[in-house]
Amino acid sequence: MNIGISPMFDLGLGSNSLDNSITLGLNLLPPDPSSRALIHLPVGSNGALYSPKNPQKGQNRQTKKQELKERRRVFFVVEFNTVVPTKVWQPGLDKLEDGEELQCDPSAYNSLHAFNIGWPCLSFDVVRDSLGLVRTEFPHTVFCIAGTQAEKASWNSIGIFKLSNVSGKRRELVPTKTTADADGSDMESDSSDSDEDDEEEGVSGASVLKLHKVYHEGSVNRIRAMTQNPHICASWADTGHVQVWDFSSHLNALAESENEVSRGASTVSNQAPLVKFGGHKDEGYAIDWSPIVPGRLVSGDCKNCIHLWEPTSGATWNVETTPFIGHSASVEDLQWSPTEPYVFASCSVDGNIAIWDTRLGKSPAASIKAHNADVNVISWNRLASCMLASGSDDGTFSIRDLRLLKEGDSVVAHFEYHKHPITSIEWSPHEASTLAVSSSDNQLTIWDLSLERDEEEEAEFKAKTREQVNAPSDLPPQLLFVHQGQKDLKELHWHSQIPGMLISTAADGFNILIPSNVESALPTDDA
């Protein structure tokens, strides 16, 4: 299956975390360019540049060599046939005028691809592979599992798929400074429509999707692959059953297959699960494998019950029949501690987050009033184990320092950027201060909590530009990137072996993206 770019109306927007500059994934230009203005937006000026006339896609350029520890600043050449006040366009707030449309600027991404496996998937997971722990060279190969939400219950399946030959652009962290860069004389060539500049590296044909399908009784509410043994997966069904599967034969077949198109859309195999647990009183969404103890699992349902699964062998589990109870409403998400083998966290429609220790009985060790609405999702930071992120039905998300629980207020950051329910939240596996969030407002946002507003730098950039950019003052400086183009976003995951890569699922399919301004600190040879 050929992989295409995200459709029109995609918007990428972000900032570099080291120099506090914004990267916009969108350029909108008037139809008859005859003059230029070089616009650089400091942090806080998140949005997109637009003209009130019919827009056309423009080009960006990068300039100015920074110190080795800094990332590049990204500049945008905006062309006008008349002098027009520049405005920052805010997704979700600003309306498009008649004749205006948003167009994706691929230069905001190192890689951007869209695909689907048939029916929409509410949940998926990235499957760890043996292709390398840290991969930065294109083309990439990705293995995933996903569960469908089909029109009829009997049409549902679990998709095990391999996406290979994922192309993209490899950019230097510090651009080479040339003579042309120094005097600005290369603006014309950099801003021109050059196919050469946009060529993707590592391309030897189209991206290829190879898919295996296994019949699943009912829709898949959530699916997770075990970290230590990624061929073992657990699925939550809307029938009220939790099932554990062994997909090793499918993953091995995919790994050995050549990069040729083989959709397998018409073939659905029947495979019996290793375990099918029906002890929950209702369907559910919450499920998580322990990152420390292989095979240890927790599952939570809509009747506020949480069950602990202990492995008794490689293919059998003992599921405790007496549930953990501490919430007064549906358990929405579960997360094991990245450092404590007996500790996990849960969140609920009751607005609370609970911390549990399985050695201390069936009641929570601590309970926090986290949000004023349902708490939909949580994520426990595996690089900074004291940090827990939570996303709410009211569109807010918060960061808590669990070391401050005894002092009462453990919230260290709270954001109200999104105006619709948070559907997914996940810390980066490569940067302790970075996390990604998806929302029902059809935005996927990336945040770096280490950023702060630099008023001196903002003033410096404003003085250097000839156009006045009226940047909204209420946008948080921690906002790195905004991605749009998917409808009804449901879940996102970072790829733990490909720094900067995010995969998201929505009603209209999957996106794979690597924003150009989200770079990860890679291990050095001396480390």
Short mmCIF file of C-alpha atoms in Angstrom, two decimals:
data_model
loop_
_atom_site.label_atom_id
_atom_site.label_comp_id
_atom_site.label_asym_id
_atom_site.label_seq_id
_atom_site.Cartn_x
_atom_site.Cartn_y
_atom_site.Cartn_z
CA MET A 1 0.00 0.00 0.00
CA ASN A 2 1.41 3.39 -0.93
CA ILE A 3 1.68 5.88 1.89
CA GLY A 4 0.58 9.43 1.16
CA ILE A 5 1.10 12.74 2.83
CA SER A 6 -1.51 13.96 5.27
CA PRO A 7 -4.42 15.61 3.48
CA MET A 8 -4.94 19.32 3.04
CA PHE A 9 -5.76 21.20 6.23
CA ASP A 10 -2.78 19.64 7.99
CA LEU A 11 -1.00 22.17 10.16
CA GLY A 12 2.36 21.71 11.78
CA LEU A 13 3.54 24.32 14.23
CA GLY A 14 6.28 24.32 16.78
CA SER A 15 9.28 25.86 18.48
CA ASN A 16 12.88 24.87 19.03
CA SER A 17 13.35 24.05 22.69
CA LEU A 18 16.87 25.45 22.91
CA ASP A 19 16.54 28.80 21.14
CA ASN A 20 12.86 29.41 21.89
CA SER A 21 11.91 29.97 18.26
CA ILE A 22 8.69 28.81 16.62
CA THR A 23 8.46 26.45 13.68
CA LEU A 24 5.30 26.85 11.68
CA GLY A 25 3.98 24.03 9.53
CA LEU A 26 1.97 26.41 7.40
CA ASN A 27 2.71 29.26 4.99
CA LEU A 28 -0.11 31.17 3.35
CA LEU A 29 0.75 33.62 0.57
CA PRO A 30 -1.16 36.08 -1.62
CA PRO A 31 -1.49 35.10 -5.28
CA ASP A 32 0.89 37.64 -6.83
CA PRO A 33 4.13 37.79 -4.87
CA SER A 34 6.26 40.79 -5.74
CA SER A 35 8.00 41.66 -2.47
CA ARG A 36 9.31 39.75 0.53
CA ALA A 37 9.42 40.05 4.27
CA LEU A 38 11.39 37.71 6.48
CA ILE A 39 9.29 36.74 9.51
CA HIS A 40 10.58 34.93 12.57
CA LEU A 41 8.17 34.23 15.40
CA PRO A 42 9.50 33.92 18.96
CA VAL A 43 7.98 31.55 21.49
CA GLY A 44 4.47 32.64 22.32
CA SER A 45 3.71 33.51 18.71
CA ASN A 46 2.36 30.08 17.92
CA GLY A 47 0.09 29.95 14.92
CA ALA A 48 0.34 30.45 11.21
CA LEU A 49 0.90 33.45 9.00
CA TYR A 50 -1.87 34.27 6.61
CA SER A 51 -3.10 36.91 4.21
CA PRO A 52 -6.77 37.78 3.80
CA LYS A 53 -6.50 36.93 0.10
CA ASN A 54 -6.45 33.52 -1.53
CA PRO A 55 -3.45 31.66 -0.05
CA GLN A 56 -0.85 29.61 -1.79
CA LYS A 57 1.82 27.38 -0.32
CA GLY A 58 5.14 29.06 0.34
CA GLN A 59 8.60 27.91 1.23
CA ASN A 60 10.70 28.21 4.34
CA ARG A 61 14.42 28.62 4.77
CA GLN A 62 16.84 28.05 7.57
CA THR A 63 19.74 30.32 8.32
CA LYS A 64 22.27 31.43 10.89
CA LYS A 65 24.69 28.96 12.41
CA GLN A 66 24.22 28.46 16.15
CA GLU A 67 26.48 27.06 18.80
CA LEU A 68 26.78 23.28 18.81
CA LYS A 69 24.36 22.89 21.69
CA GLU A 70 21.67 24.91 19.92
CA ARG A 71 19.23 23.82 17.26
CA ARG A 72 18.54 25.73 14.10
CA ARG A 73 16.05 28.56 13.91
CA VAL A 74 13.55 28.22 11.10
CA PHE A 75 12.64 31.29 9.09
CA PHE A 76 9.72 31.76 6.75
CA VAL A 77 9.76 33.93 3.64
CA VAL A 78 6.36 35.56 3.35
CA GLU A 79 5.65 37.34 0.08
CA PHE A 80 3.17 40.16 -0.41
CA ASN A 81 2.03 42.16 -3.41
CA THR A 82 0.92 44.82 -0.95
CA VAL A 83 1.88 45.47 2.65
CA VAL A 84 -0.56 43.51 4.80
CA PRO A 85 -0.52 43.33 8.60
CA THR A 86 0.72 39.93 9.72
CA LYS A 87 -1.42 37.89 12.07
CA VAL A 88 -0.83 34.69 13.97
CA TRP A 89 -3.51 32.18 13.02
CA GLN A 90 -4.66 30.04 15.95
CA PRO A 91 -6.20 26.62 15.23
CA GLY A 92 -9.50 26.13 16.97
CA LEU A 93 -10.02 29.88 17.54
CA ASP A 94 -9.61 31.74 14.26
CA LYS A 95 -11.93 31.29 11.28
CA LEU A 96 -10.89 31.10 7.66
CA GLU A 97 -12.29 33.80 5.42
CA ASP A 98 -14.03 33.04 2.13
CA GLY A 99 -11.54 31.75 -0.39
CA GLU A 100 -8.90 30.90 2.22
CA GLU A 101 -7.67 27.43 2.96
CA LEU A 102 -4.92 25.88 5.03
CA GLN A 103 -2.19 23.97 3.28
CA CYS A 104 0.36 21.67 4.83
CA ASP A 105 3.97 22.84 4.64
CA PRO A 106 6.00 19.60 4.47
CA SER A 107 9.14 21.47 5.51
CA ALA A 108 7.80 21.52 9.08
CA TYR A 109 8.27 17.76 9.17
CA ASN A 110 11.24 15.47 8.75
CA SER A 111 8.71 12.79 7.87
CA LEU A 112 4.94 12.76 7.40
CA HIS A 113 2.84 9.86 6.13
CA ALA A 114 -0.82 8.83 6.28
CA PHE A 115 -2.29 5.35 5.92
CA ASN A 116 -5.12 3.13 7.13
CA ILE A 117 -5.74 -0.58 7.63
CA GLY A 118 -9.47 -0.60 6.86
CA TRP A 119 -11.87 0.11 9.71
CA PRO A 120 -11.01 2.94 12.14
CA CYS A 121 -8.90 1.93 15.12
CA LEU A 122 -9.63 3.35 18.57
CA SER A 123 -6.37 1.96 19.95
CA PHE A 124 -2.99 0.69 18.77
CA ASP A 125 0.50 0.09 20.10
CA VAL A 126 4.01 0.20 18.73
CA VAL A 127 5.72 -3.19 18.81
CA ARG A 128 9.39 -3.22 19.80
CA ASP A 129 11.60 -4.84 17.18
CA SER A 130 15.17 -6.04 16.73
CA LEU A 131 16.18 -3.50 14.06
CA GLY A 132 18.14 -1.29 16.47
CA LEU A 133 17.59 0.46 19.79
CA VAL A 134 18.21 3.99 18.44
CA ARG A 135 17.54 4.50 14.73
CA THR A 136 17.96 7.85 12.98
CA GLU A 137 18.62 6.95 9.34
CA PHE A 138 15.87 6.79 6.73
CA PRO A 139 14.11 4.77 5.52
CA HIS A 140 12.46 3.47 8.69
CA THR A 141 10.49 0.31 9.41
CA VAL A 142 7.74 0.21 12.02
CA PHE A 143 5.77 -2.69 13.53
CA CYS A 144 2.39 -2.08 15.20
CA ILE A 145 -0.75 -3.78 16.45
CA ALA A 146 -4.18 -2.14 16.24
CA GLY A 147 -7.77 -3.04 17.06
CA THR A 148 -10.70 -2.06 14.85
CA GLN A 149 -14.06 -0.40 15.50
CA ALA A 150 -16.05 -1.98 12.67
CA GLU A 151 -19.62 -1.26 11.64
CA LYS A 152 -20.65 -4.77 12.68
CA ALA A 153 -19.24 -6.65 15.68
CA SER A 154 -18.41 -9.69 13.55
CA TRP A 155 -16.24 -7.61 11.23
CA ASN A 156 -13.70 -6.64 13.89
CA SER A 157 -10.12 -7.79 13.94
CA ILE A 158 -6.69 -7.09 15.36
CA GLY A 159 -4.28 -5.84 12.73
CA ILE A 160 -0.62 -6.79 13.02
CA PHE A 161 1.26 -4.73 10.49
CA LYS A 162 4.66 -3.68 9.25
CA LEU A 163 5.18 -0.32 7.60
CA SER A 164 8.47 -0.29 5.75
CA ASN A 165 10.44 2.13 3.60
CA VAL A 166 9.17 5.13 5.58
CA SER A 167 11.04 8.00 3.96
CA GLY A 168 11.97 11.38 5.29
CA LYS A 169 14.59 14.09 5.55
CA ARG A 170 17.70 13.93 7.66
CA ARG A 171 18.52 17.47 8.82
CA GLU A 172 21.66 18.62 10.55
CA LEU A 173 21.12 19.99 14.05
CA VAL A 174 23.43 22.89 13.19
CA PRO A 175 23.15 24.01 9.53
CA THR A 176 26.39 24.64 7.67
CA LYS A 177 27.06 28.36 7.40
CA THR A 178 27.95 29.42 3.88
CA THR A 179 28.97 32.75 2.38
CA ALA A 180 25.50 33.09 0.93
CA ASP A 181 24.03 32.55 4.40
CA ALA A 182 26.16 35.30 5.81
CA ASP A 183 25.03 38.03 3.44
CA GLY A 184 21.50 36.74 2.88
CA SER A 185 22.00 36.56 -0.89
CA ASP A 186 20.61 33.01 -1.04
CA MET A 187 17.10 34.05 -0.01
CA GLU A 188 15.89 33.82 -3.58
CA SER A 189 17.14 30.30 -4.17
CA ASP A 190 16.13 29.00 -0.74
CA SER A 191 12.60 30.31 -1.06
CA SER A 192 12.07 29.12 -4.61
CA ASP A 193 10.09 26.03 -5.49
CA SER A 194 12.98 23.60 -5.73
CA ASP A 195 12.26 19.92 -5.91
CA GLU A 196 15.91 19.34 -5.12
CA ASP A 197 15.57 20.87 -1.65
CA ASP A 198 12.53 18.76 -0.86
CA GLU A 199 13.91 15.42 -1.98
CA GLU A 200 13.47 12.74 0.63
CA GLU A 201 16.45 10.70 1.74
CA GLY A 202 16.49 6.94 1.83
CA VAL A 203 13.81 6.59 -0.81
CA SER A 204 13.81 3.46 -2.98
CA GLY A 205 10.13 3.33 -3.90
CA ALA A 206 6.90 3.92 -2.04
CA SER A 207 6.32 3.11 1.60
CA VAL A 208 4.84 -0.35 2.00
CA LEU A 209 2.18 -1.66 4.37
CA LYS A 210 2.02 -5.40 5.04
CA LEU A 211 -0.92 -6.46 7.17
CA HIS A 212 -2.06 -9.59 8.96
CA LYS A 213 -5.51 -9.74 10.55
CA VAL A 214 -6.76 -11.89 13.42
CA TYR A 215 -10.48 -12.14 14.17
CA HIS A 216 -11.54 -10.36 17.36
CA GLU A 217 -14.91 -10.79 19.02
CA GLY A 218 -16.36 -7.29 19.29
CA SER A 219 -14.68 -3.90 18.94
CA VAL A 220 -11.26 -3.36 20.49
CA ASN A 221 -11.40 -0.65 23.16
CA ARG A 222 -7.68 -0.77 23.89
CA ILE A 223 -4.70 -2.90 22.96
CA ARG A 224 -1.20 -3.08 24.42
CA ALA A 225 1.97 -5.06 23.60
CA MET A 226 4.21 -6.30 26.41
CA THR A 227 7.49 -4.39 26.52
CA GLN A 228 9.71 -7.36 27.35
CA ASN A 229 7.97 -9.85 25.02
CA PRO A 230 6.32 -7.68 22.34
CA HIS A 231 4.69 -10.62 20.59
CA ILE A 232 2.43 -10.99 23.66
CA CYS A 233 -0.47 -8.51 23.49
CA ALA A 234 -3.54 -7.79 25.61
CA SER A 235 -6.84 -6.45 24.25
CA TRP A 236 -9.93 -4.97 25.92
CA ALA A 237 -13.17 -5.80 24.07
CA ASP A 238 -16.50 -4.00 24.23
CA THR A 239 -17.97 -7.41 25.06
CA GLY A 240 -16.41 -7.15 28.53
CA HIS A 241 -13.59 -9.61 27.93
CA VAL A 242 -9.84 -9.07 28.33
CA GLN A 243 -7.78 -11.37 26.10
CA VAL A 244 -4.07 -12.09 25.85
CA TRP A 245 -2.63 -13.11 22.48
CA ASP A 246 0.58 -14.53 21.08
CA PHE A 247 1.28 -12.90 17.71
CA SER A 248 4.82 -14.25 17.30
CA SER A 249 4.00 -16.16 14.09
CA HIS A 250 2.53 -13.05 12.45
CA LEU A 251 5.39 -10.78 13.53
CA ASN A 252 8.00 -13.30 12.37
CA ALA A 253 6.30 -13.61 8.99
CA LEU A 254 6.18 -9.84 8.62
CA ALA A 255 9.82 -9.46 9.63
CA GLU A 256 10.91 -11.96 6.99
CA SER A 257 8.72 -10.55 4.23
CA GLU A 258 10.12 -8.45 1.42
CA ASN A 259 9.18 -4.82 0.87
CA GLU A 260 6.47 -5.45 -1.65
CA VAL A 261 2.83 -4.49 -1.50
CA SER A 262 0.71 -7.18 0.14
CA ARG A 263 -2.32 -5.73 1.84
CA GLY A 264 -3.95 -8.95 2.98
CA ALA A 265 -7.16 -7.00 3.50
CA SER A 266 -9.45 -9.88 2.57
CA THR A 267 -7.84 -12.50 4.80
CA VAL A 268 -8.75 -12.71 8.49
CA SER A 269 -7.32 -15.64 10.39
CA ASN A 270 -9.00 -17.30 13.35
CA GLN A 271 -6.66 -17.63 16.30
CA ALA A 272 -7.50 -18.60 19.85
CA PRO A 273 -6.21 -16.25 22.56
CA LEU A 274 -3.88 -17.55 25.25
CA VAL A 275 -6.29 -16.28 27.92
CA LYS A 276 -9.84 -14.93 27.82
CA PHE A 277 -10.88 -13.34 31.12
CA GLY A 278 -14.57 -12.64 31.74
CA GLY A 279 -14.38 -11.66 35.40
CA HIS A 280 -14.95 -7.95 34.82
CA LYS A 281 -18.49 -6.73 35.46
CA ASP A 282 -18.52 -4.46 32.43
CA GLU A 283 -16.41 -3.48 29.45
CA GLY A 284 -13.41 -1.25 30.01
CA TYR A 285 -10.54 0.71 28.51
CA ALA A 286 -7.79 0.68 31.14
CA ILE A 287 -4.98 -1.84 30.71
CA ASP A 288 -1.20 -1.78 31.17
CA TRP A 289 1.75 -4.17 31.23
CA SER A 290 4.42 -3.76 33.89
CA PRO A 291 7.68 -2.39 32.44
CA ILE A 292 9.61 -4.15 35.23
CA VAL A 293 8.01 -7.57 35.76
CA PRO A 294 7.43 -9.44 32.47
CA GLY A 295 3.82 -10.57 32.15
CA ARG A 296 2.40 -8.62 35.08
CA LEU A 297 -0.78 -6.84 33.95
CA VAL A 298 -3.61 -4.71 35.36
CA SER A 299 -7.02 -4.17 33.74
CA GLY A 300 -9.76 -1.77 34.82
CA ASP A 301 -13.43 -1.59 33.83
CA CYS A 302 -16.32 0.87 33.68
CA LYS A 303 -17.69 -0.47 36.99
CA ASN A 304 -14.66 0.88 38.94
CA CYS A 305 -12.96 -2.53 39.36
CA ILE A 306 -9.26 -3.23 38.73
CA HIS A 307 -7.90 -6.77 38.41
CA LEU A 308 -4.27 -7.84 38.79
CA TRP A 309 -2.82 -10.48 36.47
CA GLU A 310 0.22 -12.45 37.64
CA PRO A 311 2.05 -14.67 35.12
CA THR A 312 2.42 -18.30 36.13
CA SER A 313 4.31 -19.31 32.98
CA GLY A 314 5.04 -17.93 29.55
CA ALA A 315 1.48 -18.52 28.42
CA THR A 316 -0.73 -18.65 31.54
CA TRP A 317 -1.85 -16.11 34.11
CA ASN A 318 -3.50 -16.09 37.50
CA VAL A 319 -6.07 -13.28 37.57
CA GLU A 320 -7.05 -12.21 41.06
CA THR A 321 -10.82 -12.48 41.39
CA THR A 322 -11.01 -9.88 44.17
CA PRO A 323 -10.65 -6.49 42.50
CA PHE A 324 -8.89 -3.34 43.65
CA ILE A 325 -11.61 -0.78 44.42
CA GLY A 326 -11.00 2.86 45.22
CA HIS A 327 -12.81 4.83 42.55
CA SER A 328 -16.50 5.70 42.56
CA ALA A 329 -16.84 5.59 38.75
CA SER A 330 -15.31 4.09 35.62
CA VAL A 331 -11.56 3.43 35.61
CA GLU A 332 -10.31 5.08 32.42
CA ASP A 333 -6.57 4.42 32.36
CA LEU A 334 -3.82 2.55 34.23
CA GLN A 335 -0.06 3.05 34.37
CA TRP A 336 2.58 1.00 36.16
CA SER A 337 5.41 2.78 37.94
CA PRO A 338 8.59 2.72 35.85
CA THR A 339 10.70 2.00 38.95
CA GLU A 340 8.50 0.22 41.55
CA PRO A 341 7.34 -3.30 40.58
CA TYR A 342 4.30 -3.30 42.91
CA VAL A 343 3.06 0.27 42.32
CA PHE A 344 0.61 1.48 39.68
CA ALA A 345 -1.62 4.52 39.10
CA SER A 346 -5.22 4.76 37.92
CA CYS A 347 -7.52 7.55 36.80
CA SER A 348 -11.28 7.72 36.73
CA VAL A 349 -14.44 9.47 35.63
CA ASP A 350 -14.73 10.52 39.29
CA GLY A 351 -11.97 13.09 38.64
CA ASN A 352 -9.42 11.33 40.83
CA ILE A 353 -6.03 9.73 40.37
CA ALA A 354 -5.16 6.87 42.71
CA ILE A 355 -1.76 5.37 43.54
CA TRP A 356 -1.78 1.69 44.46
CA ASP A 357 0.70 -0.71 46.07
CA THR A 358 -0.32 -4.31 45.48
CA ARG A 359 1.37 -5.37 48.74
CA LEU A 360 -0.90 -3.13 50.83
CA GLY A 361 -4.28 -4.63 50.03
CA LYS A 362 -7.09 -3.69 47.66
CA SER A 363 -7.43 0.00 48.59
CA PRO A 364 -5.34 2.85 47.16
CA ALA A 365 -2.26 4.05 49.03
CA ALA A 366 -3.09 7.61 47.96
CA SER A 367 -5.90 9.39 46.13
CA ILE A 368 -5.77 12.80 44.50
CA LYS A 369 -8.53 15.07 43.23
CA ALA A 370 -6.88 15.66 39.89
CA HIS A 371 -9.42 17.46 37.68
CA ASN A 372 -12.89 18.95 37.84
CA ALA A 373 -14.06 16.57 35.09
CA ASP A 374 -13.40 12.98 34.01
CA VAL A 375 -9.73 12.03 33.98
CA ASN A 376 -9.41 10.23 30.66
CA VAL A 377 -5.72 9.37 30.41
CA ILE A 378 -2.51 9.31 32.43
CA SER A 379 1.18 8.79 31.59
CA TRP A 380 4.00 7.99 34.02
CA ASN A 381 7.32 9.48 32.97
CA ARG A 382 9.87 6.68 32.55
CA LEU A 383 12.83 9.07 32.45
CA ALA A 384 11.73 11.17 35.44
CA SER A 385 9.75 8.71 37.56
CA CYS A 386 8.40 11.37 39.91
CA MET A 387 6.36 12.97 37.13
CA LEU A 388 2.80 11.90 36.26
CA ALA A 389 0.77 13.55 33.49
CA SER A 390 -3.03 13.46 33.27
CA GLY A 391 -5.56 14.61 30.67
CA SER A 392 -9.17 15.52 31.38
CA ASP A 393 -12.52 15.63 29.63
CA ASP A 394 -12.56 19.42 29.99
CA GLY A 395 -9.51 19.76 27.72
CA THR A 396 -7.00 20.51 30.46
CA PHE A 397 -3.92 18.47 31.29
CA SER A 398 -1.70 18.60 34.34
CA ILE A 399 1.74 17.49 35.46
CA ARG A 400 2.27 16.28 39.02
CA ASP A 401 5.43 15.73 41.02
CA LEU A 402 4.60 12.69 43.10
CA ARG A 403 7.24 13.66 45.67
CA LEU A 404 4.96 16.53 46.68
CA LEU A 405 1.87 14.42 47.38
CA LYS A 406 2.29 14.62 51.15
CA GLU A 407 2.48 18.41 50.96
CA GLY A 408 -0.96 18.61 49.38
CA ASP A 409 -0.51 20.39 46.05
CA SER A 410 1.60 18.27 43.73
CA VAL A 411 0.71 20.10 40.49
CA VAL A 412 3.80 21.62 38.88
CA ALA A 413 2.19 22.51 35.53
CA HIS A 414 -1.38 22.91 34.30
CA PHE A 415 -2.42 23.73 30.73
CA GLU A 416 -5.76 24.87 29.32
CA TYR A 417 -4.77 25.10 25.66
CA HIS A 418 -7.14 22.41 24.36
CA LYS A 419 -10.87 23.18 24.53
CA HIS A 420 -12.13 19.63 23.94
CA PRO A 421 -11.49 16.33 25.77
CA ILE A 422 -7.95 15.02 25.98
CA THR A 423 -7.91 11.58 24.35
CA SER A 424 -4.26 10.57 24.78
CA ILE A 425 -1.13 11.74 26.56
CA GLU A 426 2.35 10.25 26.57
CA TRP A 427 5.82 11.26 27.74
CA SER A 428 8.66 11.06 25.25
CA PRO A 429 10.87 8.00 25.77
CA HIS A 430 13.92 10.08 24.80
CA GLU A 431 13.39 13.51 26.42
CA ALA A 432 12.29 13.69 30.05
CA SER A 433 10.66 17.12 29.68
CA THR A 434 8.74 16.42 26.45
CA LEU A 435 5.25 14.97 26.07
CA ALA A 436 2.62 14.67 23.36
CA VAL A 437 -1.13 15.22 23.72
CA SER A 438 -4.09 14.51 21.45
CA SER A 439 -7.55 15.99 21.79
CA SER A 440 -11.04 15.80 20.34
CA ASP A 441 -10.34 19.25 18.86
CA ASN A 442 -8.37 17.36 16.16
CA GLN A 443 -5.04 18.70 17.34
CA LEU A 444 -1.95 16.75 18.28
CA THR A 445 0.35 18.94 20.33
CA ILE A 446 3.93 18.48 21.53
CA TRP A 447 5.17 20.23 24.67
CA ASP A 448 8.55 20.85 26.30
CA LEU A 449 8.17 21.70 29.97
CA SER A 450 11.75 22.97 30.21
CA LEU A 451 10.95 26.05 28.11
CA GLU A 452 10.30 29.49 29.54
CA ARG A 453 9.40 32.74 27.84
CA ASP A 454 12.43 34.87 26.94
CA GLU A 455 11.23 38.47 26.65
CA GLU A 456 14.66 39.79 25.67
CA GLU A 457 14.94 37.39 22.75
CA GLU A 458 11.40 38.18 21.65
CA ALA A 459 12.19 41.89 21.66
CA GLU A 460 15.36 41.24 19.66
CA PHE A 461 13.47 39.36 16.96
CA LYS A 462 10.74 41.99 16.77
CA ALA A 463 13.37 44.66 16.28
CA LYS A 464 14.97 42.73 13.43
CA THR A 465 11.74 42.14 11.49
CA ARG A 466 10.04 44.81 9.44
CA GLU A 467 6.58 43.33 9.93
CA GLN A 468 4.73 43.62 13.20
CA VAL A 469 3.47 40.22 14.35
CA ASN A 470 0.66 40.55 16.86
CA ALA A 471 1.33 37.35 18.74
CA PRO A 472 -1.26 36.12 21.25
CA SER A 473 0.11 36.56 24.74
CA ASP A 474 -1.82 33.69 26.28
CA LEU A 475 -0.16 30.85 24.38
CA PRO A 476 2.18 28.87 26.63
CA PRO A 477 5.88 29.02 25.69
CA GLN A 478 6.11 25.26 26.33
CA LEU A 479 4.11 24.53 23.16
CA LEU A 480 6.52 23.09 20.59
CA PHE A 481 4.40 21.81 17.74
CA VAL A 482 0.78 21.51 16.56
CA HIS A 483 -0.20 18.86 14.05
CA GLN A 484 -3.61 18.77 12.37
CA GLY A 485 -5.27 16.94 9.49
CA GLN A 486 -6.81 13.97 11.30
CA LYS A 487 -10.45 13.76 12.34
CA ASP A 488 -11.47 12.49 15.77
CA LEU A 489 -8.00 11.77 17.16
CA LYS A 490 -8.03 8.86 19.60
CA GLU A 491 -4.53 7.76 20.58
CA LEU A 492 -0.87 8.52 20.04
CA HIS A 493 2.42 6.81 20.81
CA TRP A 494 6.08 7.74 20.52
CA HIS A 495 8.31 5.16 18.86
CA SER A 496 10.78 4.13 21.56
CA GLN A 497 13.46 3.16 19.02
CA ILE A 498 13.13 6.07 16.56
CA PRO A 499 13.72 9.40 18.35
CA GLY A 500 11.16 12.07 17.49
CA MET A 501 8.73 9.75 15.72
CA LEU A 502 5.05 9.88 16.69
CA ILE A 503 2.23 7.68 15.44
CA SER A 504 -1.43 8.65 15.89
CA THR A 505 -4.75 7.03 15.10
CA ALA A 506 -8.05 8.72 14.28
CA ALA A 507 -11.38 8.03 12.61
CA ASP A 508 -9.81 8.56 9.19
CA GLY A 509 -6.66 6.49 9.72
CA PHE A 510 -3.10 6.73 10.97
CA ASN A 511 -0.40 9.40 10.70
CA ILE A 512 3.33 8.93 11.20
CA LEU A 513 5.21 12.16 11.80
CA ILE A 514 8.63 13.41 12.82
CA PRO A 515 8.48 17.19 13.39
CA SER A 516 11.54 19.04 12.12
CA ASN A 517 12.02 20.97 15.36
CA VAL A 518 11.71 18.08 17.82
CA GLU A 519 15.20 16.71 18.19
CA SER A 520 16.30 14.23 20.84
CA ALA A 521 19.60 14.04 22.65
CA LEU A 522 21.16 10.91 21.21
CA PRO A 523 23.73 8.82 23.09
CA THR A 524 27.35 9.53 22.21
CA ASP A 525 30.17 7.07 21.70
CA ASP A 526 31.71 8.28 24.95
CA ALA A 527 28.57 7.62 26.97
#
